[in-house]
Coordinates of C-alpha atoms in Angstrom, one line a residue:
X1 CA 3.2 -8.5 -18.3
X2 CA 0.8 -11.1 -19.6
X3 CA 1.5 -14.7 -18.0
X4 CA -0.4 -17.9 -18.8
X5 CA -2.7 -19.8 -16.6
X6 CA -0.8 -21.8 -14.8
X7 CA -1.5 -24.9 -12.4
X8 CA 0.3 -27.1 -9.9
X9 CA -1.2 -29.5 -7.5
X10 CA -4.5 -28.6 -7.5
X11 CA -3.1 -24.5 -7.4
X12 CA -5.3 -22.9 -10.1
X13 CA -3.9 -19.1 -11.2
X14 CA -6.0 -17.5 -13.4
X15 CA -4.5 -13.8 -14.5
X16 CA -7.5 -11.3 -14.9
X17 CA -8.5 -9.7 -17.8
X18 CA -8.3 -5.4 -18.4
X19 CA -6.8 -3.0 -19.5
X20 CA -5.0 -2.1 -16.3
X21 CA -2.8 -5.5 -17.3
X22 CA -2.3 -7.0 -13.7
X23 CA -3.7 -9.3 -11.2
X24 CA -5.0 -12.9 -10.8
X25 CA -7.7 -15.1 -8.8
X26 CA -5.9 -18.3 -7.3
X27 CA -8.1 -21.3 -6.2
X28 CA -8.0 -24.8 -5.4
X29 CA -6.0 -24.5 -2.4
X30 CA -6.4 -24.4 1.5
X31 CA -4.2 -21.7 2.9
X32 CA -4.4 -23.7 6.3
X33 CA -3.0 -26.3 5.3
X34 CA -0.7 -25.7 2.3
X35 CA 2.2 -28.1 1.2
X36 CA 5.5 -26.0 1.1
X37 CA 5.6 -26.3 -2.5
X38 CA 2.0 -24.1 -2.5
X39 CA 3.3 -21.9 -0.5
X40 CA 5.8 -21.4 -3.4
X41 CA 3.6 -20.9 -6.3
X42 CA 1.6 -18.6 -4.4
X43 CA 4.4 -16.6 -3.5
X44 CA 5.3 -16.4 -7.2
X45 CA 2.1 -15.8 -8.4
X46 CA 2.1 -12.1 -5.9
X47 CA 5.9 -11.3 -7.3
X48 CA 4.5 -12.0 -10.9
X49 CA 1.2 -10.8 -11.0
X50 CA 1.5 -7.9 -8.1
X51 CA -2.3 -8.6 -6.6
X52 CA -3.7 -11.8 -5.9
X53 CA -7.1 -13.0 -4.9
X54 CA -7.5 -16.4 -3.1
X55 CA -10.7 -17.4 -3.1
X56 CA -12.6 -19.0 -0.9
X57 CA -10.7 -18.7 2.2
X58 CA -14.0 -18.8 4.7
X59 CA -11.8 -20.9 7.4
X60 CA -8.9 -18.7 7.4
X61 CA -7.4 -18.6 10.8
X62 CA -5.5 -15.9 12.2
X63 CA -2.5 -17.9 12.8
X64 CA -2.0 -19.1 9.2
X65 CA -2.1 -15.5 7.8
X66 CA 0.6 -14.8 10.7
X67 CA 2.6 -18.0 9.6
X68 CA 2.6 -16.7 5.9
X69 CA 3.7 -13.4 6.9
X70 CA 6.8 -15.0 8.3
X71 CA 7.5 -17.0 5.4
X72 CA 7.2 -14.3 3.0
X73 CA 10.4 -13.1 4.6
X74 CA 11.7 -15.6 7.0
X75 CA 14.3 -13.4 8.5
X76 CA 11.4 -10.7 9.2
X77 CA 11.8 -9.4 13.0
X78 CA 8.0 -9.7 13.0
X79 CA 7.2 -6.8 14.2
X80 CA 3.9 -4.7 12.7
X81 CA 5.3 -2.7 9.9
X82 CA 2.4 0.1 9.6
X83 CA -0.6 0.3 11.4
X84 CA 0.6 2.4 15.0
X85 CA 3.2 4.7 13.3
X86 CA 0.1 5.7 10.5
X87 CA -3.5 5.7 12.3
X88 CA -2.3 5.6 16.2
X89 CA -2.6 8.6 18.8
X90 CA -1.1 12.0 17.7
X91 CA -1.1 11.0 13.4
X92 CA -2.9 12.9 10.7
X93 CA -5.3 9.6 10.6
X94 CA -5.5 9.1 14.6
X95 CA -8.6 11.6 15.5
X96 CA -10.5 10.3 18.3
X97 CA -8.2 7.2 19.1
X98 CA -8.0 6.1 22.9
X99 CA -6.8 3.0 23.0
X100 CA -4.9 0.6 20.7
X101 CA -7.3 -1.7 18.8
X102 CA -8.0 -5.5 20.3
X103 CA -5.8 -8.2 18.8
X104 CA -6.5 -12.1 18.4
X105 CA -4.9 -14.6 20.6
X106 CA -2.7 -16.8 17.8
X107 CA -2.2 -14.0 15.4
X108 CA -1.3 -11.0 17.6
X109 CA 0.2 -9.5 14.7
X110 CA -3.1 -9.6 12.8
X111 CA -4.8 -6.0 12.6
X112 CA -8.1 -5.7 12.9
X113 CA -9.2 -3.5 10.5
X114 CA -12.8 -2.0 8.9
X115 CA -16.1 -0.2 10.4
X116 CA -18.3 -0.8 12.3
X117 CA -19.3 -2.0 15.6
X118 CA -18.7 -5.9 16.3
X119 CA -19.2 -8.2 19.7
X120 CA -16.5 -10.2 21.9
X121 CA -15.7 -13.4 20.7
X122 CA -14.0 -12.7 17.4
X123 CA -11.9 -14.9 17.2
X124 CA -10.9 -14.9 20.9
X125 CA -11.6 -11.2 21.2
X126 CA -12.3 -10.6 24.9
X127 CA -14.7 -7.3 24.2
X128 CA -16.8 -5.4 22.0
X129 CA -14.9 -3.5 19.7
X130 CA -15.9 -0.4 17.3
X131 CA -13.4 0.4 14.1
X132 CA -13.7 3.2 12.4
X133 CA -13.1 3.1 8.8
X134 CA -10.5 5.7 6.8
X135 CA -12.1 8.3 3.9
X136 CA -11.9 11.5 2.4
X137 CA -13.6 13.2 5.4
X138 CA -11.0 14.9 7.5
X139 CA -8.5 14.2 4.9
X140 CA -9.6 15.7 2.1
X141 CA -9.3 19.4 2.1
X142 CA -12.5 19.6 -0.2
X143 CA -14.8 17.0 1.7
X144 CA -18.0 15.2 -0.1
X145 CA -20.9 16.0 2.0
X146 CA -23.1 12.7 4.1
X147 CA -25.1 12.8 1.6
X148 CA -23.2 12.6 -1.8
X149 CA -21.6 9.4 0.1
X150 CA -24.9 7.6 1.1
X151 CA -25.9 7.9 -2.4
X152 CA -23.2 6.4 -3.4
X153 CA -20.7 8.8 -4.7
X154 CA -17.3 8.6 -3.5
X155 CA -13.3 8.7 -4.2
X156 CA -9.9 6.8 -3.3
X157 CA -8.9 7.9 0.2
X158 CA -5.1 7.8 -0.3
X159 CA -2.7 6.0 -2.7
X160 CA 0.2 5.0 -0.2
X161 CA 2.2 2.2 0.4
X162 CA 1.8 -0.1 3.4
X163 CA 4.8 1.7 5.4
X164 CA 5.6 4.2 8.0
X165 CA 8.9 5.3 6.6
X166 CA 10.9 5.6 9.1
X167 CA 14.3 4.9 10.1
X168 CA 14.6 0.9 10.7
X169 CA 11.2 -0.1 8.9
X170 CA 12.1 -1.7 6.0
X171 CA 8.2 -2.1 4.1
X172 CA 6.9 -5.3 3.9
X173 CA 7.4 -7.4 0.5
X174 CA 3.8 -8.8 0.6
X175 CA 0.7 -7.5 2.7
X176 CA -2.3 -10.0 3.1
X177 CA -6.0 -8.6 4.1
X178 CA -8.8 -11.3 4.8
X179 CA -12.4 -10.3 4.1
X180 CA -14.3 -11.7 6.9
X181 CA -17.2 -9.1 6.2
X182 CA -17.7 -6.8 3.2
X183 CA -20.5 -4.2 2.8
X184 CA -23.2 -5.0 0.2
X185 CA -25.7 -3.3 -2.4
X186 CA -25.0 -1.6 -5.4
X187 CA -22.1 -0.4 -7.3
X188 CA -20.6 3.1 -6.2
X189 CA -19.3 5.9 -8.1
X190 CA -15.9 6.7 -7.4
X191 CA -14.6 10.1 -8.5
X192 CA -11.5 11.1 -9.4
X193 CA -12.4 15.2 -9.0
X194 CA -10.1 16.5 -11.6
X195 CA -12.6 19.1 -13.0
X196 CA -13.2 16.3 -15.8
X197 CA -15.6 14.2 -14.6
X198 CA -13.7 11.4 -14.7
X199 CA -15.0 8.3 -12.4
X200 CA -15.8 4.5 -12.6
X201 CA -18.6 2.0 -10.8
X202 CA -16.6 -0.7 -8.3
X203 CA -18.0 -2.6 -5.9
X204 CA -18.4 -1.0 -2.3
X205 CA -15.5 -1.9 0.3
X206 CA -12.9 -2.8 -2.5
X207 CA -9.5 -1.5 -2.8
X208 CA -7.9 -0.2 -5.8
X209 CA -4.6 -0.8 -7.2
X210 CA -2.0 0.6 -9.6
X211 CA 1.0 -0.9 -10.8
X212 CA 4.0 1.0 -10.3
X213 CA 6.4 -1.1 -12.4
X214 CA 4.0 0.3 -15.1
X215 CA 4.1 3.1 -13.8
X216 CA 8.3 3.4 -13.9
X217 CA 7.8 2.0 -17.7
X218 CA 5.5 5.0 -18.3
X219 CA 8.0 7.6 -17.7
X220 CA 10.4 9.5 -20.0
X221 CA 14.2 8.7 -20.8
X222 CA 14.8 12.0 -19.0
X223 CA 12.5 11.2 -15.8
X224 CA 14.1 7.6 -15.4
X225 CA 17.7 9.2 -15.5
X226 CA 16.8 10.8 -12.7
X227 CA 14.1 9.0 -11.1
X228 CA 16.9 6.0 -11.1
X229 CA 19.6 8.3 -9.6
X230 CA 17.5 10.2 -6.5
X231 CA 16.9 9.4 -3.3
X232 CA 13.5 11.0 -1.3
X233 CA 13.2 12.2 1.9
X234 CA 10.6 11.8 4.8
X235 CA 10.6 13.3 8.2
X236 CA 10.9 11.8 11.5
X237 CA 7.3 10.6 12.2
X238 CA 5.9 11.4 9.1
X239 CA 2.5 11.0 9.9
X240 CA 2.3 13.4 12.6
X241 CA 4.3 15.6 10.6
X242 CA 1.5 15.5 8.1
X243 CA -1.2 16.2 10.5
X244 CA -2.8 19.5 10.4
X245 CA -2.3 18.9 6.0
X246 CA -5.1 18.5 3.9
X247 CA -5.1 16.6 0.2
X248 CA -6.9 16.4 -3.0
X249 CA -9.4 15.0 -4.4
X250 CA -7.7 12.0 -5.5
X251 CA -6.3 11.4 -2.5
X252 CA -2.2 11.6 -4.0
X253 CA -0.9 15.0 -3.3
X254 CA -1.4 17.4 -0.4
X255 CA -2.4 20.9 -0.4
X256 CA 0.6 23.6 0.1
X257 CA -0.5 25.2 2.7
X258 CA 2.1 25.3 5.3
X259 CA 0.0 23.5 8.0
X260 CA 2.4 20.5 8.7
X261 CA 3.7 20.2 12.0
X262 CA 6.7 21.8 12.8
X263 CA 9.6 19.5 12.9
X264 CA 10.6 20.6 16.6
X265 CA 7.1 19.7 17.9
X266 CA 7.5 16.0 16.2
X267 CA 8.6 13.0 18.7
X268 CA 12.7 12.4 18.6
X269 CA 14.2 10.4 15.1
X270 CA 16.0 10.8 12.2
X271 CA 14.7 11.8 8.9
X272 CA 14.8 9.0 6.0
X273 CA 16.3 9.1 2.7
X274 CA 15.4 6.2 0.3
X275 CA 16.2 5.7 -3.2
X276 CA 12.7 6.5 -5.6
X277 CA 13.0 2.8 -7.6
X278 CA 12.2 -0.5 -5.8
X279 CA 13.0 -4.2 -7.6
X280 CA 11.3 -7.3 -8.2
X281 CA 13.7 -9.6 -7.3
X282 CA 11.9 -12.4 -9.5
X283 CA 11.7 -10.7 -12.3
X284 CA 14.3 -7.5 -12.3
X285 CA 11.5 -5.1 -13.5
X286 CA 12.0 -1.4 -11.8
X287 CA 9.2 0.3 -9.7
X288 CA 8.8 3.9 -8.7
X289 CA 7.7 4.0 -5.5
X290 CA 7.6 7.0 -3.9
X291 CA 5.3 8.1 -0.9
X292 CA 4.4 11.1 -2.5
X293 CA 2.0 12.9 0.5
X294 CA 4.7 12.6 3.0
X295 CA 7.9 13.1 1.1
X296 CA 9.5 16.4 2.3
X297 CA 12.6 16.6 0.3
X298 CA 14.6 15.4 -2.6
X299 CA 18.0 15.2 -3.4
X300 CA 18.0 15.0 -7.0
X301 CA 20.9 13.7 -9.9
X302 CA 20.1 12.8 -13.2
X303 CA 23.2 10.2 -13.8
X304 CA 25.3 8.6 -11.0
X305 CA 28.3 10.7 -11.1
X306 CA 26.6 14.1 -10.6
X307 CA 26.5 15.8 -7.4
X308 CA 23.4 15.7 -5.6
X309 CA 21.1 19.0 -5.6
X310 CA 19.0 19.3 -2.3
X311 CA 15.4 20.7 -2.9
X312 CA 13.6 21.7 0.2
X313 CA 10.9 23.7 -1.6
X314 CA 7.9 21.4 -0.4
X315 CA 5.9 22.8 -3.3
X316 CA 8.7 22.2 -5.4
X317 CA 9.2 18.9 -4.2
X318 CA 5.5 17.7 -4.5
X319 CA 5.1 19.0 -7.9
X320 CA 7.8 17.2 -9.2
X321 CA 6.5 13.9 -7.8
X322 CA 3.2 14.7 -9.0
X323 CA 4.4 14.9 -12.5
X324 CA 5.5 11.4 -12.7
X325 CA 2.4 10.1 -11.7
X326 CA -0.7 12.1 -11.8
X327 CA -0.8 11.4 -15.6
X328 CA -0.9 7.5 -14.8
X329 CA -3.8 7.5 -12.0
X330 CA -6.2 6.9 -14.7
X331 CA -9.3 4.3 -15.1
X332 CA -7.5 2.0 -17.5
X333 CA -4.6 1.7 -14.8
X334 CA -6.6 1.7 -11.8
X335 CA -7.1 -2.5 -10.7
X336 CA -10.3 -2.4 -8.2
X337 CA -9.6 -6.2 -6.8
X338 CA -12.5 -8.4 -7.0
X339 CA -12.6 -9.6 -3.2
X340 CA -15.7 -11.0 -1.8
X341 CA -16.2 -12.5 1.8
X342 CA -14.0 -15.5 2.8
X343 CA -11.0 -14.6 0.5
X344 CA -7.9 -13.4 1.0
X345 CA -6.2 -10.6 -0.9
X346 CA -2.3 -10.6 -1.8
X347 CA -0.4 -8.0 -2.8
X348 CA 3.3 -7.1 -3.8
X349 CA 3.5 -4.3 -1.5
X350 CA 6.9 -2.9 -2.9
X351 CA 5.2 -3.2 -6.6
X352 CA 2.0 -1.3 -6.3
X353 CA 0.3 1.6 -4.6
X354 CA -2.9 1.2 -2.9
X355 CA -6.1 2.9 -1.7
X356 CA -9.1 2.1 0.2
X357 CA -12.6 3.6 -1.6
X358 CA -15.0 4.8 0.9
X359 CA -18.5 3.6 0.8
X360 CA -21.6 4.5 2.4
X361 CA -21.9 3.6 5.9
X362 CA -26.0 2.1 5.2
X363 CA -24.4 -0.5 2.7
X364 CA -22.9 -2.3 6.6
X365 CA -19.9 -2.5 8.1
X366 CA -16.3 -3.9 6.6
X367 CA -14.0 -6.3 8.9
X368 CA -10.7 -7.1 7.5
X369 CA -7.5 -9.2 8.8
X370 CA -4.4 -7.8 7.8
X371 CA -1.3 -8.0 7.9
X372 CA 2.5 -6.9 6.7
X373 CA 5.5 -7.2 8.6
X374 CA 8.8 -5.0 8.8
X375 CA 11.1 -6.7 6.7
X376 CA 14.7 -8.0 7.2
X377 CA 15.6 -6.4 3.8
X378 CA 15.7 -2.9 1.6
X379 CA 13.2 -2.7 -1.2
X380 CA 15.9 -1.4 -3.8
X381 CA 18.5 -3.8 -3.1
X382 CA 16.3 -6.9 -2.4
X383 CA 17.7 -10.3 -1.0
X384 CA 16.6 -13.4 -3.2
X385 CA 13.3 -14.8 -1.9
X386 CA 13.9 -18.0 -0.6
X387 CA 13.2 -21.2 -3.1
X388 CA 12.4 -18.7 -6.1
X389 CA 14.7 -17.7 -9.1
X390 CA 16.5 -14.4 -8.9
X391 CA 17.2 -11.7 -11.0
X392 CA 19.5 -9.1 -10.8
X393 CA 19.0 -6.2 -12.8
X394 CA 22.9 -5.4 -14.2
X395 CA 22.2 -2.2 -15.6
X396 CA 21.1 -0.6 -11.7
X397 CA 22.7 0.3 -9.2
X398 CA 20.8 2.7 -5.9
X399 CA 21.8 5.8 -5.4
X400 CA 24.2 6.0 -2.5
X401 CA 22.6 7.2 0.7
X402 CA 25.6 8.4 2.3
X403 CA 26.5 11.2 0.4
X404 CA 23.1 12.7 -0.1
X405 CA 22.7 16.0 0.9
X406 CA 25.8 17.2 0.8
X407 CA 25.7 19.6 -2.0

């Protein structure tokens, strides 16, 4: 959707320029000490233009990005809405974790997140503290050896949304990450591995983006119908469900090879069944946004008077999600966002999918702030954000999750 510059105040919002057809640089503003009405325009800016990068940020405090995360959804119960349930002790991305990571005293709810090792006194961290950064190795089945990484060849480590899926965790409408310290030197090559040859040069430490409102436009009449009138299931604890699994190359579908945890073993819950479209509730547009590696089931209907037919096949059910949208993970979609040290990076998290790119460990370490909060509301039926115009798509309605998967 192409949008104007815009200004207000001294607000400057500057909508980039590709082919992928999203994103924009905001300056002129100081998120610590924003006037309400700021706070506004940047909020509409992320709902219009899915990623935003505010520059020059080098002051940021960790209490400001917890303040924004509050009013991004002012009803939020402000609790963490990702990191334990997805990298803590017994998950697929939780090898060799002892404790919980160290948080900051004024922004508790700030994760701490990178690689590396880094001293006390961060920001009123009482100790040394070592993070270890997320990649293809040990989650990829297919892993790139040392040294194709340390010279500079690498891939996306996982599309995903910022969200454990699970029952009460409604994902977070924006996530903000701060880069207080990036890694440096030349461009890398990251691969997509489809036997094509297929890559692109980004910066190392960035994080790439697609936009799945695009992504919903990109689909069929026939995939929409039903796309629009399905709901998706994950397991209790999806993430330790998934360990033992491997993925592809690309890091957006896992290998069928019966190695997910039984769902016996798994801690006590309730699996979750979500419709597959999200809305924009400043614009109306549709989404599909489904977490395709730890989706177990589907309970699929083409039009919302037919009877929903469960499919449990996981092969089944992960080649049918694959379908919709391997054949839009491509170089023109893919948004690598242009963050350098000091600012922070916005994104609609119910709008887009996301993945780190690994990078060679000699290029230094990465240290990010971030944050997203469980939210007070359900991606497909949004409330109206507070202050901004609302749109209500007519012509949708969700699926019903109480009668799903009864036929």
């Amino acid at each position: 959707m192409p949008v104007p510059a815009s200004t207000l105040s001294t607000i400057t919002i500057k909508p980039y320029e590709g082919s992928y057809g999203f994103g924009a640089e905001v300056s002129g503003i100081d998120l610590n000490t924003m006037s309400p009405e700021q706070f506004k325009e940047l909020e509409r800016a992320i709902y219009i233009h899915r990623v935003v990068v505010v520059k020059g940020q080098k002051d940021l405090l960790p209490e400001t990005q917890q303040r924004m995360g509050v009013l991004f959804d002012p009803e939020t119960p402000a609790n963490l809405g990702h990191m334990e349930a997805v990298r803590g002790l017994n998950t697929i991305f939780g090898a060799g974790v002892t404790e919980r990571k160290p948080t900051m005293p004024g922004g508790h709810l700030v994760n701490l997140n990178g690689s590396g090792s880094f001293k006390a006194g961060h920001y009123g961290v009482p100790k040394d503290f070592v993070l270890t950064g997320l990649s293809s190795k040990g989650f990829h089945r297919d892993e790139l050896s040392h040294e194709q990484v340390e010279s500079g060849h690498v891939r996306f480590q996982r599309w995903h949304i910022d969200w454990p899926a699970c029952v009460g965790s409604n994902p977070a409408p924006v996530t903000t990450i701060w880069a207080h310290t990036l890694p440096t030197g030349e461009d890398v090559t990251v691969h997509w591995e489809d036997g094509e040859g297929t890559c692109v040069r980004s910066r190392p430490g960035q994080t790439a983006f697609i936009d799945c409102f695009a992504l919903y436009r990109s689909l069929s009449p026939e995939q929409r119908a039903w796309v629009d009138n399905s709901l998706v299931e994950y397991p209790p604890s999806p993430y330790q469900w998934l360990r033992g699994a491997k993925a592809d190359g690309l890091g957006l579908r896992m290998y069928d090879e019966g190695n997910e945890t039984p769902l016996e073993d798994l801690a006590e819950g309730e699996p979750l069944r979500c419709p597959m479209v999200w809305i924009n509730p400043i614009t109306g547009e549709r989404a599909l946004q489904v977490h395709a590696i730890i989706a177990r089931k589907l309970h699929y209907r083409s039009s919302p008077t037919a009877a929903y037919r469960l499919i449990d096949d996981l092969a089944e059910v992960r080649e049918m999600l694959d379908s919709l949208q391997r054949p839009f993970v491509k170089p023109d979609n893919v948004f690598f966002a242009p963050t350098e040290e000091g600012d922070l990076l916005c994104f609609h998290n119910r709008g887009v999918r996301h993945s780190a790119v690994e990078f060679p460990e000699s290029r230094g370490p990465r240290l990010l702030h971030q944050l997203q909060l469980i939210a007070s509301d359900e991606p497909w039926n949004p409330k109206r954000v507070v202050g901004q115009p609302y749109y209500k798509d007519e012509g949708f309605m969700p699926p019903s999750l109480a009668i799903a998967g009864t036929a």
